[in-house]
């Protein structure tokens, strides 16, 4: 702690310096003064934490000096040196916020006890300020992360909405170049969750420091999304090399193995979601390229994409095993099929997915579509194949296929099956109950085992609206109900329906209803 001593008696100043140096090693004397005016100037220059000052001094007394400094927003804590006859001075000192006093002559124990109390108060205030700053930063980060999620999962056609979200996320709209990248860690990031992802984020910021803007946040599970922006052209080869260096640094410094999928560079803000979908598609090639590599979208687009079907005799063996309910024969047939697939390394993950779907539908082709829809396990996994990025190797995909075949066999023996709900109806029902939560498209896809991109397309196809539009309308409808039936303040309703930014909520409300929340409350529609 930095200390300044102000007293017109040199002997007292010297004595306090010696006592503090000897008995309070936590403090450092950074200056002394012998009048109030001299003390005020010195304190403004040195910015001490603690000031020990006499009350009675020439030119300006201690209280005049304190008042002058308070007017200049001085944050130091003051200890007044006073005699027993200085009660009126002490009372004025209390009016100025002074809480600490020492009587002359000053005793060593009293000095240490008083200074320690002041230091405790300073540390407590600093801790509270730090807590408030951290809370503000956390709220700001959550608002930014929510906006970024909506941008990358959203509808690229709605330019105005994207611009609003970019402003919330503090991303300048006039940046000329941008690109999205998706990092997938080979661990669950569990070891980092106690301390948070800050070490990873700091390393990302450091390794990509040449770009004007780098925005990163946890996307889904062990994935981290990164948006890179720059106010001049982004050289793609250098960007790929930058992420290669980042991948190596994450492993060497933090022992984290990561696979990186890069989208292409875009020149318009509303193309962020397109670049992100490219990054996610690139990452799906991990099953063919292997884990722990950097995969750029232009590279995977140059692959040939063979479409040769699995030989019919292999499918026939699998069907015979299914007809006989022979799991062993089915397992042998699956192994033979995947041995054949291993030789076809040039096919794309999409084609590989189609091959697997073809195998499973061939295996189940004697079952009706209605029967498939009746079974929750088969319906979800046969009719909605999740992104292949979750399969790290062909061996894992083979294991999954075996589980599906076992499910088909079990289904053939199953009776009294409950009818399965439509997945979009399930999602709409879930959103109507959990609208106040941060339910992004990525989180819904994980909950309902659907690829996010597929879910986005299916939702629009089934409902005519994007998922984000449906969520916004659900929240606004609930806010209208709260405005009509409660006396809650608008900002309270904003938080209750899942928004953290009252200004954004008000804009969205007006956009969807044609009036501001306050106007709606004054003139609700007549039933």
Coordinates of C-alpha atoms in Angstrom, one line a residue:
X1 CA 0.0 0.0 0.0
X2 CA 1.3 3.5 -0.9
X3 CA 1.2 6.0 1.9
X4 CA 1.7 9.8 2.1
X5 CA 2.3 11.6 5.4
X6 CA 1.3 15.3 5.8
X7 CA 2.2 17.3 9.0
X8 CA 3.7 20.7 9.6
X9 CA 6.0 19.3 12.4
X10 CA 9.0 17.6 10.8
X11 CA 9.6 15.5 14.0
X12 CA 6.2 13.9 13.7
X13 CA 6.7 13.2 10.0
X14 CA 10.1 11.6 10.7
X15 CA 8.7 9.6 13.6
X16 CA 5.7 8.2 11.5
X17 CA 8.1 7.3 8.7
X18 CA 10.3 5.3 11.0
X19 CA 7.3 3.5 12.7
X20 CA 5.7 2.6 9.4
X21 CA 9.0 1.3 7.9
X22 CA 9.7 -0.8 11.0
X23 CA 6.2 -2.1 12.0
X24 CA 4.1 -2.0 8.9
X25 CA 6.2 -3.6 6.1
X26 CA 3.0 -3.9 3.9
X27 CA 3.1 -0.1 3.4
X28 CA 5.6 2.1 1.5
X29 CA 6.0 5.9 2.1
X30 CA 5.8 7.5 -1.3
X31 CA 6.0 11.1 -0.2
X32 CA 5.8 13.6 2.7
X33 CA 4.5 17.2 2.9
X34 CA 4.4 19.9 5.5
X35 CA 1.3 21.9 4.6
X36 CA -2.2 21.3 3.3
X37 CA -1.6 22.9 -0.1
X38 CA 1.7 21.1 -0.6
X39 CA 0.0 17.8 0.5
X40 CA -2.9 18.2 -2.0
X41 CA -0.4 18.7 -4.9
X42 CA 1.7 15.7 -3.8
X43 CA -1.3 13.4 -3.3
X44 CA -2.6 14.2 -6.8
X45 CA 0.8 13.3 -8.2
X46 CA 1.5 10.1 -6.3
X47 CA -2.1 8.7 -6.0
X48 CA -1.5 7.0 -2.6
X49 CA -3.8 4.4 -1.1
X50 CA -3.6 6.0 2.4
X51 CA -3.0 9.5 3.6
X52 CA -2.0 10.3 7.2
X53 CA -2.5 14.0 7.9
X54 CA -2.6 16.4 10.7
X55 CA -5.7 18.6 11.2
X56 CA -4.0 21.9 12.2
X57 CA -1.6 23.1 9.5
X58 CA -0.7 26.5 7.9
X59 CA -2.0 27.6 4.5
X60 CA -4.7 24.9 4.4
X61 CA -5.5 22.6 7.2
X62 CA -6.0 18.9 6.9
X63 CA -9.7 19.1 6.4
X64 CA -9.5 21.8 3.7
X65 CA -7.0 19.6 2.0
X66 CA -9.3 16.6 2.1
X67 CA -12.3 18.6 0.8
X68 CA -10.2 19.9 -2.1
X69 CA -9.1 16.3 -2.9
X70 CA -12.6 14.9 -2.6
X71 CA -13.8 17.5 -5.2
X72 CA -11.1 16.1 -7.5
X73 CA -12.4 12.6 -7.0
X74 CA -9.5 11.4 -4.9
X75 CA -10.0 7.8 -3.8
X76 CA -7.4 7.7 -1.0
X77 CA -8.4 6.7 2.6
X78 CA -7.5 9.4 5.2
X79 CA -6.3 9.0 8.8
X80 CA -6.6 12.2 10.8
X81 CA -4.0 13.1 13.5
X82 CA -5.8 15.1 16.2
X83 CA -5.5 16.2 19.8
X84 CA -8.1 15.8 22.5
X85 CA -9.2 19.4 22.0
X86 CA -10.0 19.0 18.2
X87 CA -13.5 17.6 18.6
X88 CA -15.1 20.1 16.2
X89 CA -12.4 19.3 13.6
X90 CA -13.1 15.6 14.1
X91 CA -16.9 16.1 13.6
X92 CA -16.2 18.0 10.3
X93 CA -13.9 15.2 9.3
X94 CA -16.8 12.7 9.7
X95 CA -18.9 14.9 7.4
X96 CA -16.2 14.5 4.8
X97 CA -16.3 10.7 5.2
X98 CA -13.2 10.3 7.3
X99 CA -13.6 7.3 9.6
X100 CA -10.1 6.8 11.0
X101 CA -8.4 8.9 13.7
X102 CA -5.1 8.8 15.7
X103 CA -4.5 10.9 18.8
X104 CA -1.2 12.6 19.3
X105 CA 1.3 11.5 20.4
X106 CA 1.0 8.4 18.2
X107 CA 1.7 5.0 19.7
X108 CA 3.2 2.3 17.7
X109 CA 0.4 -0.3 18.4
X110 CA -2.3 2.2 17.7
X111 CA -0.7 3.2 14.4
X112 CA -0.4 -0.3 13.2
X113 CA -3.9 -1.2 14.3
X114 CA -5.4 1.8 12.6
X115 CA -3.4 1.4 9.3
X116 CA -4.3 -2.3 9.2
X117 CA -8.1 -1.5 9.5
X118 CA -7.7 1.0 6.6
X119 CA -5.9 -1.6 4.5
X120 CA -8.6 -4.2 5.2
X121 CA -11.3 -1.7 4.1
X122 CA -9.4 -0.9 0.9
X123 CA -8.9 -4.6 0.1
X124 CA -12.6 -5.3 0.7
X125 CA -13.6 -2.4 -1.6
X126 CA -11.2 -3.6 -4.3
X127 CA -12.7 -7.1 -4.0
X128 CA -16.2 -5.8 -4.4
X129 CA -15.2 -3.6 -7.4
X130 CA -13.5 -6.6 -9.0
X131 CA -16.6 -8.7 -8.4
X132 CA -18.8 -6.1 -10.0
X133 CA -16.4 -5.8 -13.0
X134 CA -16.4 -9.6 -13.4
X135 CA -20.2 -9.7 -13.3
X136 CA -20.4 -6.9 -15.9
X137 CA -17.9 -8.7 -18.1
X138 CA -19.8 -12.0 -17.7
X139 CA -23.2 -10.4 -18.6
X140 CA -21.5 -8.7 -21.6
X141 CA -19.9 -12.0 -22.7
X142 CA -23.3 -13.8 -22.4
X143 CA -25.1 -11.2 -24.5
X144 CA -22.3 -11.3 -27.1
X145 CA -22.3 -15.1 -27.2
X146 CA -26.1 -15.3 -27.6
X147 CA -25.9 -12.8 -30.5
X148 CA -23.1 -14.7 -32.2
X149 CA -25.0 -18.0 -31.9
X150 CA -28.1 -16.4 -33.5
X151 CA -25.9 -15.0 -36.3
X152 CA -24.2 -18.3 -37.2
X153 CA -27.3 -20.4 -36.8
X154 CA -29.6 -17.9 -38.4
X155 CA -31.1 -16.9 -41.7
X156 CA -28.6 -15.2 -44.0
X157 CA -31.4 -13.7 -46.1
X158 CA -32.5 -11.4 -43.2
X159 CA -29.7 -8.7 -43.5
X160 CA -31.4 -6.2 -41.2
X161 CA -31.6 -8.8 -38.4
X162 CA -28.0 -9.9 -38.9
X163 CA -26.9 -6.2 -38.7
X164 CA -28.7 -5.8 -35.4
X165 CA -27.1 -8.9 -33.9
X166 CA -23.7 -7.8 -35.1
X167 CA -24.1 -4.5 -33.3
X168 CA -25.1 -6.4 -30.1
X169 CA -22.0 -8.6 -30.5
X170 CA -19.9 -5.5 -31.0
X171 CA -18.7 -6.6 -34.5
X172 CA -18.3 -3.6 -36.8
X173 CA -20.6 -4.0 -39.8
X174 CA -18.1 -2.3 -42.2
X175 CA -15.4 -4.9 -41.8
X176 CA -14.6 -5.9 -45.4
X177 CA -13.6 -9.6 -44.8
X178 CA -14.8 -12.3 -42.4
X179 CA -14.5 -16.1 -42.0
X180 CA -15.8 -18.7 -39.6
X181 CA -13.9 -21.5 -38.1
X182 CA -15.0 -24.5 -35.9
X183 CA -12.6 -26.2 -33.5
X184 CA -13.5 -29.6 -32.1
X185 CA -11.4 -30.9 -29.1
X186 CA -10.8 -34.6 -28.8
X187 CA -11.6 -34.4 -25.1
X188 CA -14.8 -33.2 -23.5
X189 CA -13.0 -30.1 -22.2
X190 CA -13.9 -31.3 -18.7
X191 CA -10.5 -30.5 -17.2
X192 CA -10.9 -26.9 -18.4
X193 CA -14.5 -26.3 -17.1
X194 CA -13.5 -25.6 -13.5
X195 CA -11.3 -22.7 -14.6
X196 CA -13.3 -21.9 -17.7
X197 CA -12.1 -21.7 -21.3
X198 CA -10.2 -18.5 -20.7
X199 CA -6.8 -20.1 -21.2
X200 CA -7.9 -21.4 -24.6
X201 CA -9.4 -18.1 -25.6
X202 CA -6.3 -16.2 -24.6
X203 CA -4.2 -18.5 -26.7
X204 CA -6.5 -18.1 -29.7
X205 CA -6.4 -14.3 -29.3
X206 CA -2.6 -14.3 -29.1
X207 CA -2.1 -16.6 -32.1
X208 CA -4.5 -14.7 -34.3
X209 CA -3.4 -11.2 -33.1
X210 CA -2.7 -10.0 -36.7
X211 CA -6.4 -9.8 -37.4
X212 CA -8.5 -6.8 -36.4
X213 CA -11.3 -8.8 -34.7
X214 CA -11.3 -12.4 -33.3
X215 CA -14.6 -13.5 -31.6
X216 CA -14.6 -16.9 -29.9
X217 CA -17.1 -18.8 -27.8
X218 CA -18.0 -22.3 -26.8
X219 CA -20.5 -23.6 -29.4
X220 CA -21.6 -27.2 -28.6
X221 CA -20.0 -29.9 -26.4
X222 CA -16.3 -29.9 -27.1
X223 CA -16.6 -27.4 -29.9
X224 CA -15.4 -23.7 -30.0
X225 CA -16.6 -21.4 -32.7
X226 CA -14.3 -18.6 -34.0
X227 CA -15.3 -15.6 -36.2
X228 CA -12.3 -13.8 -37.7
X229 CA -12.8 -10.3 -39.2
X230 CA -10.4 -7.9 -40.8
X231 CA -10.6 -4.5 -42.5
X232 CA -8.5 -5.6 -45.5
X233 CA -8.2 -8.8 -47.5
X234 CA -7.7 -12.0 -45.5
X235 CA -5.0 -14.1 -47.2
X236 CA -6.5 -17.6 -47.0
X237 CA -3.3 -19.5 -47.1
X238 CA -1.9 -17.5 -44.2
X239 CA -5.2 -18.0 -42.3
X240 CA -4.9 -21.8 -42.7
X241 CA -1.3 -21.7 -41.6
X242 CA -2.3 -19.5 -38.6
X243 CA -4.8 -22.2 -37.4
X244 CA -2.2 -24.9 -38.0
X245 CA 0.1 -23.0 -35.6
X246 CA -2.8 -22.5 -33.2
X247 CA -3.4 -26.3 -33.3
X248 CA 0.2 -27.0 -32.5
X249 CA 0.3 -24.4 -29.7
X250 CA -2.8 -25.9 -28.0
X251 CA -1.2 -29.2 -27.9
X252 CA 2.3 -28.1 -26.8
X253 CA 1.1 -25.6 -24.2
X254 CA -2.1 -27.2 -23.0
X255 CA -1.9 -30.9 -24.2
X256 CA -5.2 -30.4 -26.1
X257 CA -5.7 -32.1 -29.4
X258 CA -8.0 -30.3 -31.7
X259 CA -9.4 -30.7 -35.3
X260 CA -10.1 -27.5 -37.2
X261 CA -12.7 -26.9 -39.9
X262 CA -12.5 -23.6 -41.9
X263 CA -15.1 -22.0 -44.0
X264 CA -14.2 -19.6 -46.8
X265 CA -13.7 -15.8 -46.6
X266 CA -16.8 -13.7 -47.1
X267 CA -17.2 -10.1 -47.9
X268 CA -20.6 -9.4 -46.5
X269 CA -21.8 -9.6 -42.9
X270 CA -25.0 -11.6 -43.7
X271 CA -22.8 -14.4 -45.1
X272 CA -21.4 -15.3 -41.7
X273 CA -23.9 -18.2 -41.3
X274 CA -22.8 -19.5 -44.8
X275 CA -19.1 -19.4 -43.8
X276 CA -19.9 -21.2 -40.5
X277 CA -21.9 -23.9 -42.3
X278 CA -18.9 -24.4 -44.5
X279 CA -16.7 -24.7 -41.4
X280 CA -19.0 -27.3 -39.9
X281 CA -19.1 -29.2 -43.2
X282 CA -15.3 -29.2 -43.4
X283 CA -15.1 -30.6 -39.8
X284 CA -17.4 -33.5 -40.9
X285 CA -14.4 -34.7 -43.0
X286 CA -12.6 -35.6 -39.8
X287 CA -13.9 -39.2 -40.3
X288 CA -11.9 -39.4 -43.5
X289 CA -9.0 -37.0 -42.8
X290 CA -8.4 -38.2 -39.3
X291 CA -8.5 -36.3 -36.0
X292 CA -6.0 -33.5 -35.1
X293 CA -5.8 -31.9 -38.5
X294 CA -6.8 -28.5 -40.1
X295 CA -9.4 -29.0 -42.9
X296 CA -10.2 -26.1 -45.2
X297 CA -13.4 -26.0 -47.2
X298 CA -11.8 -25.5 -50.6
X299 CA -9.8 -28.7 -50.1
X300 CA -12.8 -30.9 -49.5
X301 CA -14.7 -29.4 -52.4
X302 CA -11.9 -30.6 -54.7
X303 CA -12.4 -34.2 -53.7
X304 CA -14.0 -36.4 -56.4
X305 CA -16.9 -37.9 -54.4
X306 CA -17.4 -41.4 -55.6
X307 CA -20.9 -42.7 -55.5
X308 CA -20.5 -46.5 -56.2
X309 CA -23.2 -48.4 -54.3
X310 CA -22.4 -51.1 -51.7
X311 CA -22.4 -54.4 -53.7
X312 CA -25.8 -56.2 -53.7
X313 CA -24.3 -59.5 -52.5
X314 CA -23.2 -57.8 -49.2
X315 CA -26.6 -56.3 -48.7
X316 CA -28.2 -59.7 -49.3
X317 CA -26.0 -61.3 -46.6
X318 CA -27.1 -58.7 -44.2
X319 CA -30.8 -59.2 -45.1
X320 CA -30.5 -62.9 -44.7
X321 CA -29.0 -62.4 -41.2
X322 CA -31.9 -60.1 -40.4
X323 CA -34.5 -62.6 -41.7
X324 CA -33.1 -65.2 -39.5
X325 CA -32.7 -62.9 -36.5
X326 CA -29.0 -63.9 -36.4
X327 CA -27.0 -61.0 -34.8
X328 CA -23.7 -62.9 -35.5
X329 CA -24.3 -63.1 -39.2
X330 CA -25.4 -59.5 -39.3
X331 CA -22.2 -58.5 -37.5
X332 CA -20.1 -60.4 -40.1
X333 CA -22.0 -58.7 -43.0
X334 CA -21.5 -55.3 -41.5
X335 CA -17.7 -55.9 -41.1
X336 CA -17.5 -57.0 -44.7
X337 CA -19.4 -53.9 -45.8
X338 CA -17.1 -51.5 -43.8
X339 CA -14.0 -53.3 -45.1
X340 CA -15.3 -52.4 -48.5
X341 CA -16.0 -48.8 -47.5
X342 CA -12.4 -48.4 -46.1
X343 CA -11.1 -48.8 -49.6
X344 CA -13.3 -46.0 -50.8
X345 CA -11.4 -43.3 -48.9
X346 CA -12.1 -40.6 -51.6
X347 CA -15.9 -40.5 -51.0
X348 CA -17.2 -37.4 -49.1
X349 CA -18.8 -37.7 -45.7
X350 CA -22.2 -36.9 -47.3
X351 CA -21.8 -39.8 -49.7
X352 CA -20.6 -42.0 -46.9
X353 CA -23.7 -41.0 -45.0
X354 CA -25.9 -41.9 -48.0
X355 CA -24.2 -45.3 -48.2
X356 CA -24.9 -46.0 -44.5
X357 CA -28.5 -44.8 -44.9
X358 CA -28.8 -47.1 -48.0
X359 CA -27.5 -50.0 -46.0
X360 CA -29.9 -49.4 -43.1
X361 CA -33.0 -48.8 -45.3
X362 CA -32.1 -51.9 -47.3
X363 CA -31.9 -53.8 -44.0
X364 CA -35.3 -52.4 -42.9
X365 CA -37.1 -52.2 -46.3
X366 CA -39.5 -54.9 -45.3
X367 CA -40.7 -52.6 -42.6
X368 CA -43.2 -49.9 -43.5
X369 CA -42.4 -46.2 -43.0
X370 CA -45.3 -46.0 -40.5
X371 CA -43.7 -48.8 -38.5
X372 CA -40.4 -47.0 -38.5
X373 CA -42.1 -43.8 -37.3
X374 CA -43.7 -45.7 -34.4
X375 CA -40.3 -46.6 -32.9
X376 CA -38.5 -43.7 -31.2
X377 CA -34.9 -45.2 -31.5
X378 CA -35.2 -46.3 -35.2
X379 CA -37.2 -43.2 -36.2
X380 CA -34.6 -40.8 -34.8
X381 CA -31.6 -42.7 -36.0
X382 CA -32.8 -44.0 -39.4
X383 CA -34.7 -41.1 -40.6
X384 CA -32.5 -38.3 -39.1
X385 CA -28.8 -39.1 -39.3
X386 CA -26.7 -36.6 -37.2
X387 CA -23.6 -34.9 -38.5
X388 CA -20.8 -37.3 -39.1
X389 CA -18.3 -35.2 -37.2
X390 CA -19.3 -37.0 -34.0
X391 CA -17.8 -40.2 -35.4
X392 CA -14.0 -40.0 -35.0
X393 CA -13.3 -43.2 -37.0
X394 CA -14.9 -45.6 -39.4
X395 CA -14.7 -48.2 -36.6
X396 CA -17.0 -46.0 -34.4
X397 CA -19.4 -45.7 -37.3
X398 CA -19.4 -49.5 -37.7
X399 CA -20.2 -49.9 -34.0
X400 CA -23.1 -47.5 -34.5
X401 CA -24.4 -49.4 -37.5
X402 CA -24.3 -52.6 -35.5
X403 CA -26.4 -51.0 -32.8
X404 CA -28.9 -50.0 -35.4
X405 CA -29.1 -53.5 -36.8
X406 CA -29.7 -54.8 -33.3
X407 CA -32.4 -52.2 -33.0
X408 CA -34.1 -53.5 -36.2
X409 CA -34.0 -57.0 -34.9
X410 CA -35.4 -55.9 -31.5
X411 CA -38.1 -54.0 -33.4
X412 CA -39.2 -57.1 -35.3
X413 CA -39.9 -58.8 -32.0
X414 CA -41.5 -55.8 -30.3
X415 CA -45.2 -55.4 -29.6
X416 CA -47.5 -52.7 -28.3
X417 CA -45.4 -49.8 -29.5
X418 CA -46.4 -46.2 -28.6
X419 CA -46.8 -43.8 -31.5
X420 CA -44.0 -41.4 -31.9
X421 CA -44.6 -37.7 -32.0
X422 CA -43.5 -35.5 -35.0
X423 CA -40.1 -34.1 -34.1
X424 CA -40.9 -30.5 -35.1
X425 CA -44.1 -30.7 -32.9
X426 CA -41.9 -31.9 -30.1
X427 CA -39.5 -29.0 -30.5
X428 CA -42.3 -26.5 -30.7
X429 CA -43.8 -27.9 -27.5
X430 CA -40.4 -27.8 -25.8
X431 CA -39.8 -24.2 -26.9
X432 CA -43.2 -23.1 -25.6
X433 CA -42.2 -24.4 -22.2
X434 CA -38.6 -23.3 -22.1
X435 CA -38.7 -20.0 -24.0
X436 CA -37.0 -18.2 -21.2
X437 CA -33.9 -20.3 -21.5
X438 CA -31.0 -19.8 -23.9
X439 CA -32.2 -22.4 -26.3
X440 CA -30.1 -22.0 -29.5
X441 CA -30.4 -24.1 -32.6
X442 CA -27.2 -25.9 -31.6
X443 CA -28.6 -26.9 -28.2
X444 CA -31.9 -28.1 -29.7
X445 CA -30.1 -30.2 -32.2
X446 CA -28.1 -31.8 -29.4
X447 CA -31.3 -32.4 -27.3
X448 CA -33.3 -33.9 -30.2
X449 CA -30.3 -35.7 -31.9
X450 CA -30.7 -33.8 -35.2
X451 CA -28.0 -32.1 -37.3
X452 CA -28.4 -28.3 -36.8
X453 CA -28.4 -27.5 -40.5
X454 CA -30.9 -30.2 -41.2
X455 CA -33.1 -29.1 -38.3
X456 CA -33.0 -25.5 -39.6
X457 CA -34.2 -26.6 -43.1
X458 CA -36.8 -29.0 -41.7
X459 CA -38.2 -26.5 -39.3
X460 CA -38.7 -23.9 -42.1
X461 CA -40.2 -26.6 -44.4
X462 CA -42.7 -27.8 -41.8
X463 CA -43.7 -24.4 -40.3
X464 CA -42.9 -21.8 -43.0
X465 CA -40.8 -19.9 -40.5
X466 CA -37.2 -20.1 -39.4
X467 CA -36.6 -21.4 -35.9
X468 CA -35.3 -18.0 -34.7
X469 CA -38.5 -16.4 -35.9
X470 CA -40.6 -18.9 -34.1
X471 CA -38.7 -18.5 -30.9
X472 CA -38.9 -14.7 -31.1
X473 CA -42.7 -14.8 -31.8
X474 CA -43.2 -17.2 -28.8
X475 CA -41.3 -14.9 -26.5
X476 CA -43.1 -11.8 -27.7
X477 CA -46.5 -13.5 -27.3
X478 CA -45.6 -14.3 -23.7
X479 CA -44.4 -10.8 -23.1
X480 CA -47.7 -9.4 -24.4
X481 CA -49.5 -11.7 -22.0
X482 CA -47.3 -10.4 -19.1
X483 CA -47.8 -6.8 -20.2
X484 CA -51.6 -7.2 -20.1
X485 CA -51.9 -9.2 -16.9
X486 CA -49.1 -8.0 -14.6
X487 CA -47.5 -4.8 -13.3
X488 CA -44.0 -6.0 -14.0
X489 CA -41.6 -3.5 -15.5
X490 CA -40.6 -3.9 -19.1
X491 CA -37.0 -4.8 -18.3
X492 CA -38.3 -7.5 -15.9
X493 CA -40.5 -8.9 -18.6
X494 CA -37.6 -8.8 -21.0
X495 CA -35.5 -11.0 -18.7
X496 CA -38.5 -13.3 -18.0
X497 CA -38.9 -14.2 -21.7
X498 CA -35.3 -14.9 -22.3
X499 CA -33.7 -11.6 -23.4
X500 CA -30.8 -9.9 -21.6
X501 CA -30.8 -6.6 -23.6
X502 CA -33.9 -4.4 -23.0
X503 CA -33.2 -2.2 -26.0
X504 CA -33.0 -5.2 -28.3
X505 CA -36.2 -6.6 -26.8
X506 CA -38.0 -3.3 -27.3
X507 CA -36.9 -3.2 -31.0
X508 CA -38.0 -6.8 -31.6
X509 CA -41.3 -6.2 -29.8
X510 CA -42.1 -3.2 -32.0
X511 CA -41.0 -5.0 -35.1
X512 CA -43.4 -8.0 -34.5
X513 CA -46.3 -6.1 -33.0
X514 CA -46.1 -2.6 -34.5
X515 CA -45.9 -0.8 -31.2
X516 CA -43.5 -0.3 -28.3
X517 CA -44.1 -2.4 -25.1
X518 CA -45.2 0.6 -23.1
X519 CA -47.7 1.6 -25.8
X520 CA -49.0 -2.0 -25.9
X521 CA -49.6 -1.9 -22.1
X522 CA -51.5 1.4 -22.4
X523 CA -53.7 0.2 -25.3
X524 CA -53.9 -3.6 -25.2
X525 CA -56.1 -5.2 -27.9
X526 CA -59.8 -5.7 -27.1
X527 CA -60.7 -9.4 -26.7

